GROMACS .gro file of C-alpha atoms in nm:
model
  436
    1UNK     CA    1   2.263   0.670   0.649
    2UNK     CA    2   2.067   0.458   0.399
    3UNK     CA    3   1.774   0.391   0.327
    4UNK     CA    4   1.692  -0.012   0.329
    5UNK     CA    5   1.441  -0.171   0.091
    6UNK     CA    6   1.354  -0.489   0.214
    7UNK     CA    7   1.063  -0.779   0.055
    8UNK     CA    8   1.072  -1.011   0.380
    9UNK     CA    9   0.933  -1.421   0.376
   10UNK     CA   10   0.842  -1.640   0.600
   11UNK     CA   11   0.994  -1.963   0.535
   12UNK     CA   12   0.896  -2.331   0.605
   13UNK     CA   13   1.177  -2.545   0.747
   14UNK     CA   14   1.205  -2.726   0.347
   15UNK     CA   15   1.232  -2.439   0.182
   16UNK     CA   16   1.607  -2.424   0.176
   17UNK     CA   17   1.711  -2.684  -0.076
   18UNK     CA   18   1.434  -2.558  -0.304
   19UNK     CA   19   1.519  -2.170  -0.287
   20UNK     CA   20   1.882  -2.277  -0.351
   21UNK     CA   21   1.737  -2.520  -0.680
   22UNK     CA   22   1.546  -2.236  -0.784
   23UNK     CA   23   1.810  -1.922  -0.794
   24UNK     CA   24   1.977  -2.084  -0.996
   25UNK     CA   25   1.814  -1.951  -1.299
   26UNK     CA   26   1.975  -1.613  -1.236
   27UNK     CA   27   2.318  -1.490  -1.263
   28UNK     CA   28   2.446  -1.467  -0.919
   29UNK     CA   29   2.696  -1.502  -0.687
   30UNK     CA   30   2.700  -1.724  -0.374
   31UNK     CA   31   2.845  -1.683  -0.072
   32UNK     CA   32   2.841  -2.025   0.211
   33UNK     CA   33   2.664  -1.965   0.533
   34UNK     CA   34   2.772  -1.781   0.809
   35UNK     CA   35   2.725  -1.738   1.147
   36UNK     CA   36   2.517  -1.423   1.309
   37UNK     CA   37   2.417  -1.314   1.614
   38UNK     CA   38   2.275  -0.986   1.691
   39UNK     CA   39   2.191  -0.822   2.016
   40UNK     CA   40   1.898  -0.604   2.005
   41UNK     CA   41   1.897  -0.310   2.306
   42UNK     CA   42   1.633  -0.122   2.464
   43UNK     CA   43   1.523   0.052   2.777
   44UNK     CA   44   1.332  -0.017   3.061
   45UNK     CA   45   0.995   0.189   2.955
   46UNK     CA   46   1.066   0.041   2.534
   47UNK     CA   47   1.192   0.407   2.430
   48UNK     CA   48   1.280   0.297   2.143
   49UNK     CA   49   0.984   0.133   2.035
   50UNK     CA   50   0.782   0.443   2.096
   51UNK     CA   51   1.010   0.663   1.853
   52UNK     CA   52   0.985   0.346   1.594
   53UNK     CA   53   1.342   0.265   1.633
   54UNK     CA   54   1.543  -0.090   1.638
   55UNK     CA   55   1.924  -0.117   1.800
   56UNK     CA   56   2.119  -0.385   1.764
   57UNK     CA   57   2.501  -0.483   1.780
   58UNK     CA   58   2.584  -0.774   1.487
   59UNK     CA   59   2.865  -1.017   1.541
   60UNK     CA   60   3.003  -1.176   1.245
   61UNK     CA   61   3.348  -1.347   1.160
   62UNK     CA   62   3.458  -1.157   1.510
   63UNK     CA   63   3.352  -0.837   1.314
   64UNK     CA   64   3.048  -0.605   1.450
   65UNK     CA   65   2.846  -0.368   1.358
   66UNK     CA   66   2.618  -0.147   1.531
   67UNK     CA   67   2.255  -0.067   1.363
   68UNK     CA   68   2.007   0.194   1.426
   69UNK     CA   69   1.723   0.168   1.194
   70UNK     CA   70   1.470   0.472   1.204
   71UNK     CA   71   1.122   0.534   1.092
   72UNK     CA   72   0.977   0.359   0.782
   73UNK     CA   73   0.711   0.161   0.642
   74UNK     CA   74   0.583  -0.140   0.613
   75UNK     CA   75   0.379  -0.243   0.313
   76UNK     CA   76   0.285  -0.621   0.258
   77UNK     CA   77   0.633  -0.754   0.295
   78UNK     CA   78   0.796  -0.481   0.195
   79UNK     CA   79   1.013  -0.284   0.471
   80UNK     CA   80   1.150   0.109   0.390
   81UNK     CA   81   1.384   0.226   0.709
   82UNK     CA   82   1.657   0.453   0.710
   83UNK     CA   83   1.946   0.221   0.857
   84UNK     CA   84   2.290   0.397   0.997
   85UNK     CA   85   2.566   0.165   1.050
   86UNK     CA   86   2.884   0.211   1.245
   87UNK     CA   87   3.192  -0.061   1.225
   88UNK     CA   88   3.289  -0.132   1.624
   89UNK     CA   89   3.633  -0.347   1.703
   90UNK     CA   90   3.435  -0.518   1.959
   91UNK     CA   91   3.010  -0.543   2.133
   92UNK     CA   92   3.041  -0.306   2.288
   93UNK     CA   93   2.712  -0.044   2.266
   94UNK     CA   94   2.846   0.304   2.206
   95UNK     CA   95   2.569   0.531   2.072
   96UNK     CA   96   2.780   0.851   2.063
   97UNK     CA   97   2.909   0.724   1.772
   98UNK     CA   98   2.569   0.754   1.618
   99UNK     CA   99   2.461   1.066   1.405
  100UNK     CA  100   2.326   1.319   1.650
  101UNK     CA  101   2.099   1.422   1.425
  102UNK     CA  102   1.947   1.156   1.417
  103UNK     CA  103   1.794   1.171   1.799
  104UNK     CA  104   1.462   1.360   1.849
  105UNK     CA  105   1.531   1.674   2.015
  106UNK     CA  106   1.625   1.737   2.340
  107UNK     CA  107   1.714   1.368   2.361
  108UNK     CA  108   2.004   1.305   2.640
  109UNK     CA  109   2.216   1.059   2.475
  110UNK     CA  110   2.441   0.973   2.751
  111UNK     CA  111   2.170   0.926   2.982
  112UNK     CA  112   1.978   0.658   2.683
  113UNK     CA  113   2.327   0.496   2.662
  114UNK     CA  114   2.304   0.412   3.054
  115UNK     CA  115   1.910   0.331   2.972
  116UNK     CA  116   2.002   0.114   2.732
  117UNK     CA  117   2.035  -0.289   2.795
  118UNK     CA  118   2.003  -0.637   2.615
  119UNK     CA  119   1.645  -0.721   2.522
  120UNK     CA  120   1.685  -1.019   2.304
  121UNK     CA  121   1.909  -1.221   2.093
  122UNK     CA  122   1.889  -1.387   1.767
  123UNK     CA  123   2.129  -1.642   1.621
  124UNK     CA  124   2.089  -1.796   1.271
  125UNK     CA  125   2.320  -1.886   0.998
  126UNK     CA  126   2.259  -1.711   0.668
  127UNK     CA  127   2.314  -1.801   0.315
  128UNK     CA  128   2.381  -1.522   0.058
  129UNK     CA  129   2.282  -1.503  -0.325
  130UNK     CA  130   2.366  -1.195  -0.526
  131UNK     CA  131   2.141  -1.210  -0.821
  132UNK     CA  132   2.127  -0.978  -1.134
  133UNK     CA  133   1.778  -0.970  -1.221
  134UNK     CA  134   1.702  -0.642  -1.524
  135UNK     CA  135   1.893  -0.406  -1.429
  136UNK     CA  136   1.987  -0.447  -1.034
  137UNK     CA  137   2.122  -0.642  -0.788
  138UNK     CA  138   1.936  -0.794  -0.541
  139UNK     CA  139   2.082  -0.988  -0.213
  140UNK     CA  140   1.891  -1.303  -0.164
  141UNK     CA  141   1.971  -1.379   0.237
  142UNK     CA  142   1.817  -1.744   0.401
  143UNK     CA  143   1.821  -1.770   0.749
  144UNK     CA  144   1.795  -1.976   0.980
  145UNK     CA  145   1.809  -2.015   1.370
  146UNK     CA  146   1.620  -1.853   1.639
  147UNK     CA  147   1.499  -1.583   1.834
  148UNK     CA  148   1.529  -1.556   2.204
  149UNK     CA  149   1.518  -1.411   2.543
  150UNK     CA  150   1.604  -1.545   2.884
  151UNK     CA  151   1.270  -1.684   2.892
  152UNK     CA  152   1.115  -1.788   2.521
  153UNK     CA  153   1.277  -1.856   2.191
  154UNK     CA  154   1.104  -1.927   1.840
  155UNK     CA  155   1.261  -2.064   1.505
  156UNK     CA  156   1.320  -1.864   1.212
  157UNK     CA  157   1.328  -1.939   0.893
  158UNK     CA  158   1.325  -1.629   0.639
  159UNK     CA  159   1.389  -1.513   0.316
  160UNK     CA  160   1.504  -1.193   0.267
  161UNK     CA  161   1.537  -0.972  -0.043
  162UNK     CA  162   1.716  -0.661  -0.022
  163UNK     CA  163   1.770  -0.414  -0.335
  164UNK     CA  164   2.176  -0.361  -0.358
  165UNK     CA  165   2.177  -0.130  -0.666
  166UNK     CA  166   1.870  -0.046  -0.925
  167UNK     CA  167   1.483  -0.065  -0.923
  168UNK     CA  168   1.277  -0.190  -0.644
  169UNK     CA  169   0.989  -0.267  -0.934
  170UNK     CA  170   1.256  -0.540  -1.038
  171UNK     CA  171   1.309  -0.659  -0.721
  172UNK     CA  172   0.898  -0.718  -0.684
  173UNK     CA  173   0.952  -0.848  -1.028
  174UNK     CA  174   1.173  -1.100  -0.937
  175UNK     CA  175   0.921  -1.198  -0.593
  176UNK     CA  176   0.682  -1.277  -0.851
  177UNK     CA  177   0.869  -1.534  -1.011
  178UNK     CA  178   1.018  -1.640  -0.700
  179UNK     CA  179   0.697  -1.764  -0.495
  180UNK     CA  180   0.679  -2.035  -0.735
  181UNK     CA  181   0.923  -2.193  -0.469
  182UNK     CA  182   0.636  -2.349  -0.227
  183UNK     CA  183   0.674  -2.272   0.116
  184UNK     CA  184   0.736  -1.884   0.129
  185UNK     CA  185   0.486  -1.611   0.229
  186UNK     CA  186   0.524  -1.232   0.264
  187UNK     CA  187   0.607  -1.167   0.636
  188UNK     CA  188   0.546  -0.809   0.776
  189UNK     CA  189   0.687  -0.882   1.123
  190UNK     CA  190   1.034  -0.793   1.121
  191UNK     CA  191   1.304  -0.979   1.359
  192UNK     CA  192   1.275  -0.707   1.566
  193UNK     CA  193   0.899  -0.725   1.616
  194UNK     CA  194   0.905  -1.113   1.713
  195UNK     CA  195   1.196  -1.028   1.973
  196UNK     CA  196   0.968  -0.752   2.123
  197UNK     CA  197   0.704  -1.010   2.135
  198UNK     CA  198   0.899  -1.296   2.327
  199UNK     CA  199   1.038  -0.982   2.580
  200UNK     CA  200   0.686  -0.919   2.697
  201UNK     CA  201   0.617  -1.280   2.782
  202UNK     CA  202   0.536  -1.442   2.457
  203UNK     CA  203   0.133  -1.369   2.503
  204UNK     CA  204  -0.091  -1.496   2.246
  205UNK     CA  205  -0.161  -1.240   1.989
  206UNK     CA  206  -0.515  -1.163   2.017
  207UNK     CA  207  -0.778  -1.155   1.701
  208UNK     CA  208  -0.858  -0.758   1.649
  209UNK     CA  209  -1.159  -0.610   1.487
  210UNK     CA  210  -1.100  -0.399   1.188
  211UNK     CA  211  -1.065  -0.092   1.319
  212UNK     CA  212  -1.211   0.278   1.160
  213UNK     CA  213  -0.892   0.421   0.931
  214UNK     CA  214  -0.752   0.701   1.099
  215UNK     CA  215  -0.670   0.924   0.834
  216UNK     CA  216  -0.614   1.273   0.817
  217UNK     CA  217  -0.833   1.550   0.696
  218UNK     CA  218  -0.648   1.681   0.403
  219UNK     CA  219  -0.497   1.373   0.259
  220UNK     CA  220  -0.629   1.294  -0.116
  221UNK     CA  221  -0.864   1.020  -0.274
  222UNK     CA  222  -0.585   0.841  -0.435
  223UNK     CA  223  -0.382   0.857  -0.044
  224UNK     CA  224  -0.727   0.749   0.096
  225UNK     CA  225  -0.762   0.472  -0.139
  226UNK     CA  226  -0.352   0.329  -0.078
  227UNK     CA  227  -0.446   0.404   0.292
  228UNK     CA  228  -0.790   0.184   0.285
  229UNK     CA  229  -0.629  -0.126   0.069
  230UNK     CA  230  -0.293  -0.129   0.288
  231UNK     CA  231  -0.520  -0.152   0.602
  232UNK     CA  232  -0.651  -0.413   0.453
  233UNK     CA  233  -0.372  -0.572   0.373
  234UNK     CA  234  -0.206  -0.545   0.691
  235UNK     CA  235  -0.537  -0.680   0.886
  236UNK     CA  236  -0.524  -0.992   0.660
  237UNK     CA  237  -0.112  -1.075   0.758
  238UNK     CA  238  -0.130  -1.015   1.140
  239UNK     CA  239  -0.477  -1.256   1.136
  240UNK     CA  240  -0.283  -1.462   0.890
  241UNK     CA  241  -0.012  -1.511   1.173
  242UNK     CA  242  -0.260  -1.567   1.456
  243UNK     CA  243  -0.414  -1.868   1.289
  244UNK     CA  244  -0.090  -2.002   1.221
  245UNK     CA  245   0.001  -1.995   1.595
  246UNK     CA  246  -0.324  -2.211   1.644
  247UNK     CA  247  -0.557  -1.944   1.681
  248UNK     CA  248  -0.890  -2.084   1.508
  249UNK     CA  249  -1.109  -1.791   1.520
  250UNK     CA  250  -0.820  -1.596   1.359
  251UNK     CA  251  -0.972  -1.749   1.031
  252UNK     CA  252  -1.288  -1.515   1.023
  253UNK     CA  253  -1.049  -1.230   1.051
  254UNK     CA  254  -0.875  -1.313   0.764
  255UNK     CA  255  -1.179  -1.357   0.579
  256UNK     CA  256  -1.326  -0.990   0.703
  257UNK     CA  257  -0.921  -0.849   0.555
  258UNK     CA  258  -1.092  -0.990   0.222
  259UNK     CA  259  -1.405  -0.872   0.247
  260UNK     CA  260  -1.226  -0.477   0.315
  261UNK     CA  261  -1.018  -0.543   0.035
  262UNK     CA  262  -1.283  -0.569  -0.233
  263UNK     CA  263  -1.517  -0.307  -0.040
  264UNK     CA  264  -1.219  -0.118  -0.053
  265UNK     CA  265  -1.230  -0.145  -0.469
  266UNK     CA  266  -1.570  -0.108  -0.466
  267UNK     CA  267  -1.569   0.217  -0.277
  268UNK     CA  268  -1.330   0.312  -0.555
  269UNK     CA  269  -1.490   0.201  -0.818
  270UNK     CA  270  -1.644   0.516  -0.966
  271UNK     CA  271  -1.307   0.673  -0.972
  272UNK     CA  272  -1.020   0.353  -1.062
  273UNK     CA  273  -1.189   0.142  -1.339
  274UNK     CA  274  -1.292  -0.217  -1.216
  275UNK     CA  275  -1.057  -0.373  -1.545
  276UNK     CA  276  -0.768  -0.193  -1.341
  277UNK     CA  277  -0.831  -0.418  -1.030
  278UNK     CA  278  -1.030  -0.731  -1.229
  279UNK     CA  279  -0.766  -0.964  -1.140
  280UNK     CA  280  -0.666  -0.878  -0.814
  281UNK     CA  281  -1.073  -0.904  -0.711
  282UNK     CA  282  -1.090  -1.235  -0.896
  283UNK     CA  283  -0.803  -1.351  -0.655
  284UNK     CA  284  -0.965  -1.225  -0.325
  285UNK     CA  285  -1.312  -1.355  -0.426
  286UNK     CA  286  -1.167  -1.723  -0.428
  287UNK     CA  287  -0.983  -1.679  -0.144
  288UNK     CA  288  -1.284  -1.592   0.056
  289UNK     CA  289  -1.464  -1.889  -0.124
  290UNK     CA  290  -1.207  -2.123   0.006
  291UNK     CA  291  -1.208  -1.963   0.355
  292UNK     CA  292  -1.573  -2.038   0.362
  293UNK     CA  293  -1.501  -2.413   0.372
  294UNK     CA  294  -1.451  -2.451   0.804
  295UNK     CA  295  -1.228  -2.709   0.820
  296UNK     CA  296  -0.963  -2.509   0.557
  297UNK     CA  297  -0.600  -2.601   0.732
  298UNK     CA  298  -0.389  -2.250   0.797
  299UNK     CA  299  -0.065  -2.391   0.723
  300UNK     CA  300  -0.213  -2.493   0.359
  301UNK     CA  301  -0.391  -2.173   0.276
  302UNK     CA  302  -0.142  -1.910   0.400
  303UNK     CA  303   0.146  -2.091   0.215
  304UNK     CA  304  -0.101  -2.155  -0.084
  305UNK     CA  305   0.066  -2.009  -0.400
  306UNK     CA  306  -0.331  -1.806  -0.458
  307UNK     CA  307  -0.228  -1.660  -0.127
  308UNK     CA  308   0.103  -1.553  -0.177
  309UNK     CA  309   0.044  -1.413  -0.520
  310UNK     CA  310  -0.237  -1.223  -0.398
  311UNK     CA  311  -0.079  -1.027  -0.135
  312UNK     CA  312   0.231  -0.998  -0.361
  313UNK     CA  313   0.034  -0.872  -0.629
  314UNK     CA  314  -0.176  -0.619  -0.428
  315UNK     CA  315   0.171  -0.514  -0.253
  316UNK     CA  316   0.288  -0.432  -0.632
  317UNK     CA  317  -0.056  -0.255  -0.770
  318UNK     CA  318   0.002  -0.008  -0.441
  319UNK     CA  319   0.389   0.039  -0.422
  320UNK     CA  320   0.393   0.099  -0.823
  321UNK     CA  321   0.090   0.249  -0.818
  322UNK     CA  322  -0.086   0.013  -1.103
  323UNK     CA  323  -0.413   0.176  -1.103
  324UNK     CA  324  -0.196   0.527  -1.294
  325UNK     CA  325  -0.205   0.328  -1.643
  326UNK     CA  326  -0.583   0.321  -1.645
  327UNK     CA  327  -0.711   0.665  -1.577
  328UNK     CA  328  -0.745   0.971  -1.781
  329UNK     CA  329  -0.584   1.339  -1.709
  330UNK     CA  330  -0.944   1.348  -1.588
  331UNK     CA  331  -0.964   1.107  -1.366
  332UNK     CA  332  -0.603   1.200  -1.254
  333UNK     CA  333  -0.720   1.523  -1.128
  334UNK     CA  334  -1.051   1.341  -0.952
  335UNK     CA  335  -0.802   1.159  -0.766
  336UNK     CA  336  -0.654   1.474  -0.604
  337UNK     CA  337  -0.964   1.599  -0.471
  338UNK     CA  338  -1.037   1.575  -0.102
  339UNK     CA  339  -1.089   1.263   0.035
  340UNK     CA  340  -1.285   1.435   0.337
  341UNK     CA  341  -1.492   1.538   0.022
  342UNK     CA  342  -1.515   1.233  -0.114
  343UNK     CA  343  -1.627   1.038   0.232
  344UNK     CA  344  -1.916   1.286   0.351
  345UNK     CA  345  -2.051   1.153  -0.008
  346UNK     CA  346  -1.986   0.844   0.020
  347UNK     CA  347  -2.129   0.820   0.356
  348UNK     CA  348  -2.447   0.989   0.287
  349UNK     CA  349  -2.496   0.743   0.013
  350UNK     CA  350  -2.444   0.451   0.225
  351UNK     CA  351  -2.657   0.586   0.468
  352UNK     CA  352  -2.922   0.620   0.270
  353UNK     CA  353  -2.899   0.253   0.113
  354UNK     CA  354  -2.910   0.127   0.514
  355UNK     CA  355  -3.195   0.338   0.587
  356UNK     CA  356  -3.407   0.213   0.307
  357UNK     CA  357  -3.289  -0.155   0.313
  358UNK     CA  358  -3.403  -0.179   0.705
  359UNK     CA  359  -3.725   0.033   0.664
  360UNK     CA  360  -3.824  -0.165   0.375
  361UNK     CA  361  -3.804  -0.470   0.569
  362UNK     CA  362  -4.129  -0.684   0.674
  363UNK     CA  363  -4.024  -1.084   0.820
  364UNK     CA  364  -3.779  -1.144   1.028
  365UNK     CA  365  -3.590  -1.405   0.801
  366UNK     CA  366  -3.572  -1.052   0.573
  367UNK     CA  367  -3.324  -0.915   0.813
  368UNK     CA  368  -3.075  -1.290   0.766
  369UNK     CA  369  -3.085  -1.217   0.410
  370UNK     CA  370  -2.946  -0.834   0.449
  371UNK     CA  371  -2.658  -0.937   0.701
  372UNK     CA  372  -2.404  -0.938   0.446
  373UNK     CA  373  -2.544  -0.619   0.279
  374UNK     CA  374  -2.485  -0.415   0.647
  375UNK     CA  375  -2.160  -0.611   0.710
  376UNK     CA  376  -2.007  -0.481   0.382
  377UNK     CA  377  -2.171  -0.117   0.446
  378UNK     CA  378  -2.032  -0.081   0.742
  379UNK     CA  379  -1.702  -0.199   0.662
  380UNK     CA  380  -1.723   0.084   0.450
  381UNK     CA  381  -1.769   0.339   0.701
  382UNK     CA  382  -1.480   0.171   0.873
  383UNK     CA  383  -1.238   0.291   0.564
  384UNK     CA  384  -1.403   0.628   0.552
  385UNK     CA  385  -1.515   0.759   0.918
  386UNK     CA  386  -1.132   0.806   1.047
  387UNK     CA  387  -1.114   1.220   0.952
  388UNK     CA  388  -1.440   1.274   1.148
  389UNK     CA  389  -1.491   1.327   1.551
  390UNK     CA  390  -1.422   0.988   1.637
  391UNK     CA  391  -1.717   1.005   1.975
  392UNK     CA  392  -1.944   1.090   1.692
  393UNK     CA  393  -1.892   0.863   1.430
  394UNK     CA  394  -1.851   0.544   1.726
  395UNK     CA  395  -2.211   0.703   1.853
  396UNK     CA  396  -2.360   0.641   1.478
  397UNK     CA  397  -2.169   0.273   1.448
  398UNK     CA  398  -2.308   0.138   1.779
  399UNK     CA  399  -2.692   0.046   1.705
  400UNK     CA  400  -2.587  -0.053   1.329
  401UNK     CA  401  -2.285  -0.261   1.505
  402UNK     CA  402  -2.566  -0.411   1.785
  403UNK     CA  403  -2.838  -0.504   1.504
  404UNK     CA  404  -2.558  -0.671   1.324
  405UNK     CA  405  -2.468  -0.859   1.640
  406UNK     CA  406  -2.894  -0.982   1.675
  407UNK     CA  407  -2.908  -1.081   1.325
  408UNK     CA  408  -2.632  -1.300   1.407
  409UNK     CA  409  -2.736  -1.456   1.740
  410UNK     CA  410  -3.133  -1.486   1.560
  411UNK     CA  411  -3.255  -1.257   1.794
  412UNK     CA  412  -3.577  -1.179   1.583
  413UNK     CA  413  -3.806  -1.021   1.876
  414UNK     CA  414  -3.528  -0.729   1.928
  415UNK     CA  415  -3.458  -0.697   1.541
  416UNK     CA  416  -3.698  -0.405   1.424
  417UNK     CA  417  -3.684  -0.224   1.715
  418UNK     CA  418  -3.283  -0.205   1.685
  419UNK     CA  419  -3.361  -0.135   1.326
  420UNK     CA  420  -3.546   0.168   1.381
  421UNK     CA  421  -3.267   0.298   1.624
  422UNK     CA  422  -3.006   0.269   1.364
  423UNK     CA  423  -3.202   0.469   1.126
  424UNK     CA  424  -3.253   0.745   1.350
  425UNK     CA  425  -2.905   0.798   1.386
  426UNK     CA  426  -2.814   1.156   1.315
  427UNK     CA  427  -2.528   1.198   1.031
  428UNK     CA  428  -2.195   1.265   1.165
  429UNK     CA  429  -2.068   1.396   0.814
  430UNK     CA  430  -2.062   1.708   0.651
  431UNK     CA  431  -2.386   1.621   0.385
  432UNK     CA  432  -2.672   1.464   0.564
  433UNK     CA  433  -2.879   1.402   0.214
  434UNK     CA  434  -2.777   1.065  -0.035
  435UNK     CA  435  -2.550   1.295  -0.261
  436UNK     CA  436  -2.567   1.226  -0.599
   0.00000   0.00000   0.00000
């Protein structure tokens, strides 16, 4: 078993001659392109899925190799999975030779073997660059080829960067001075994920509201802060690959993923100085200027080096934990406390800013000017509501949610009536008053 640490990119179709231009710079080794295909297994009911597990049998050179990759995570573009690996003399699917261990219990491994068929397929040739960058090795891969089932396919083109030997903080190093090749952007959706998509018919992916952050009731401030901005984060790249696929609305989404963001360092802001995060807010705030402009192409501003960086950047302040170099012993220690703590304060507060922003209110063009004000509160609660009885805290959301709705339909007659049922709305926190 290993553990694999991955930075994946979506590549355009040109990007090849320039990525080969660029690495050049480094001391590396190359190796020519090669042929792959891999078969990718599952059962009937997705088993596999549901334990967060990939299978696949790799053909190479008439060499294979079976994979299992386990549980990980995803951050950005970065990928952590354990990965076992087992040489086979020909593809042929033989999971006894996999780890038991490795099953959850009780599992009956010769009845998943009979379970187990071809889901999907993907061929590609792939280029290889070994490059010493500080102290470590990294594997440059560039594919290229396709995904398919019986029924759909999809190109891919993709950069992969895998750590061989040394410091993942060089290998996001050496991203940063990568991405000055144009057409790359950080890709969370593994080959795996796009293969899973094509099985179950290739249906458009849909444009999802920002949920409330599950989170659970003893994690810290600092875990609830890396939990809020990688929600974030994660909300902007699937919306980013909806409007690519020529999903319009999509766009709005990926503005809201900016707008959590930097409520996300605001919430913080008491706690993480703002010079620890200036830059990163700068970044966001013109992105969500240029997203304001309607006719803004997707292909431009998702491979738009402001784009790239940003994510990239954000993906680095979380994974090396950025914010550590800023803070006091003090501050250290606030970041420990409770984040269950931290939210019923937090919430009270906000509470009481909503409450006396909508009772304070006298015209109905008043109520226009304070839609941004509630949209950003309320965001808020989304990042901080997810350790509390979830029928309670979706009771509280629901008048606040439907006066956000009138405001934006200009339905003035219904406006101070809705109002005055949001500020009734009984605290589902621990402290009811505006905690100071």
């Amino acid at each position: 078993m290993t553990i694999e640490i991955e930075l994946k990119f979506i590549a355009t179709s040109q990007a090849a001659e320039k990525l080969a231009d660029a690495l050049v710079a480094w001391p590396h080794q190359y190796q020519a392109a090669r042929e792959l295909t891999n078969i990718y297994f599952e059962t009937d009911d997705n088993q596999l899925r549901r334990w967060d597990m990939g299978l696949r049998i790799r053909g190479v050179d008439q060499r294979y190799e079976m994979t299992l990759k386990g549980g990980g995570k995803t951050l950005g573009g970065l990928h952590q999975r354990q990965e076992y690996n087992v040489d086979l003399v020909e593809p042929k699917l033989d999971i006894t030779q996999l780890p038991v261990e490795i099953w959850p219990k009780e599992t009956d491994i010769a009845d998943l073997q009979q379970r187990l068929q071809p889901l999907f397929t993907t061929h590609f040739q792939r280029e290889i660059w070994l490059v010493t960058f500080g102290g470590s090795e990294i594997e440059v891969a560039f594919d290229r080829g396709e995904v398919a089932t019986e029924s759909f396919s999809e190109p891919l083109f993709e950069v992969e960067l895998e750590l061989k030997q040394g410091e993942r903080s060089d290998m996001l190093a050496f991203a940063q001075q990568l991405i000055a090749v144009s057409g790359l952007r950080l890709g969370s959706l593994s080959k795996a994920a796009r293969g899973y998509q094509l099985a179950q018919g290739n249906l458009p992916r849909p444009v999802r509201a920002f949920p409330v952050l599950k989170t659970d009731a003893k994690v810290t401030v600092e875990e609830g802060m890396i939990a809020a901005l990688s929600a974030g984060l994660n909300h902007w790249q699937y919306h980013e690959e909806v409007w690519l696929r020529g999903n319009g609305s999509a766009q709005d989404a990926v503005r809201e993923a900016l707008e959590v963001l930097r409520q996300a360092f605001a919430l913080f802001g008491a706690l993480v100085p703002r010079k620890a995060s200036s830059e990163l807010r700068q970044k966001l705030t013109t992105l969500e200027e240029i997203l304001a402009n309607e006719e803004v192409n997707a292909q431009d501003f998702c491979f738009s080096p402001l784009s790239v960086e940003t994510q990239l950047a954000l993906t680095r302040w979380l994974v090396e934990s950025h914010w550590q170099q800023w803070i006091d012993e003090k501050g250290k220690t606030k970041l420990q406390a409770s984040f269950k703590r931290f939210s019923d304060i937090m919430l009270a507060r906000i509470n009481a800013d909503l409450k006396e922003t909508f009772s304070a209110v006298k015209q109905p063009n008043e109520y226009h000017d304070k839609a941004t004000r509630l949209a950003r509160q309320l965001l808020a609660v989304h990042l901080l509501a997810g350790a509390y009885v979830q029928e309670a805290v979706a009771i509280w959301l629901a008048p606040w949610q439907q006066l956000q709705l009138a405001i934006e339909a200009h339905e003035e007659n219904g406006l101070p009536w809705l109002a005055g049922q949001a500020i009734k709305q009984p605290a589902f926190w621990k402290s009811s008053g505006p905690a100071r």
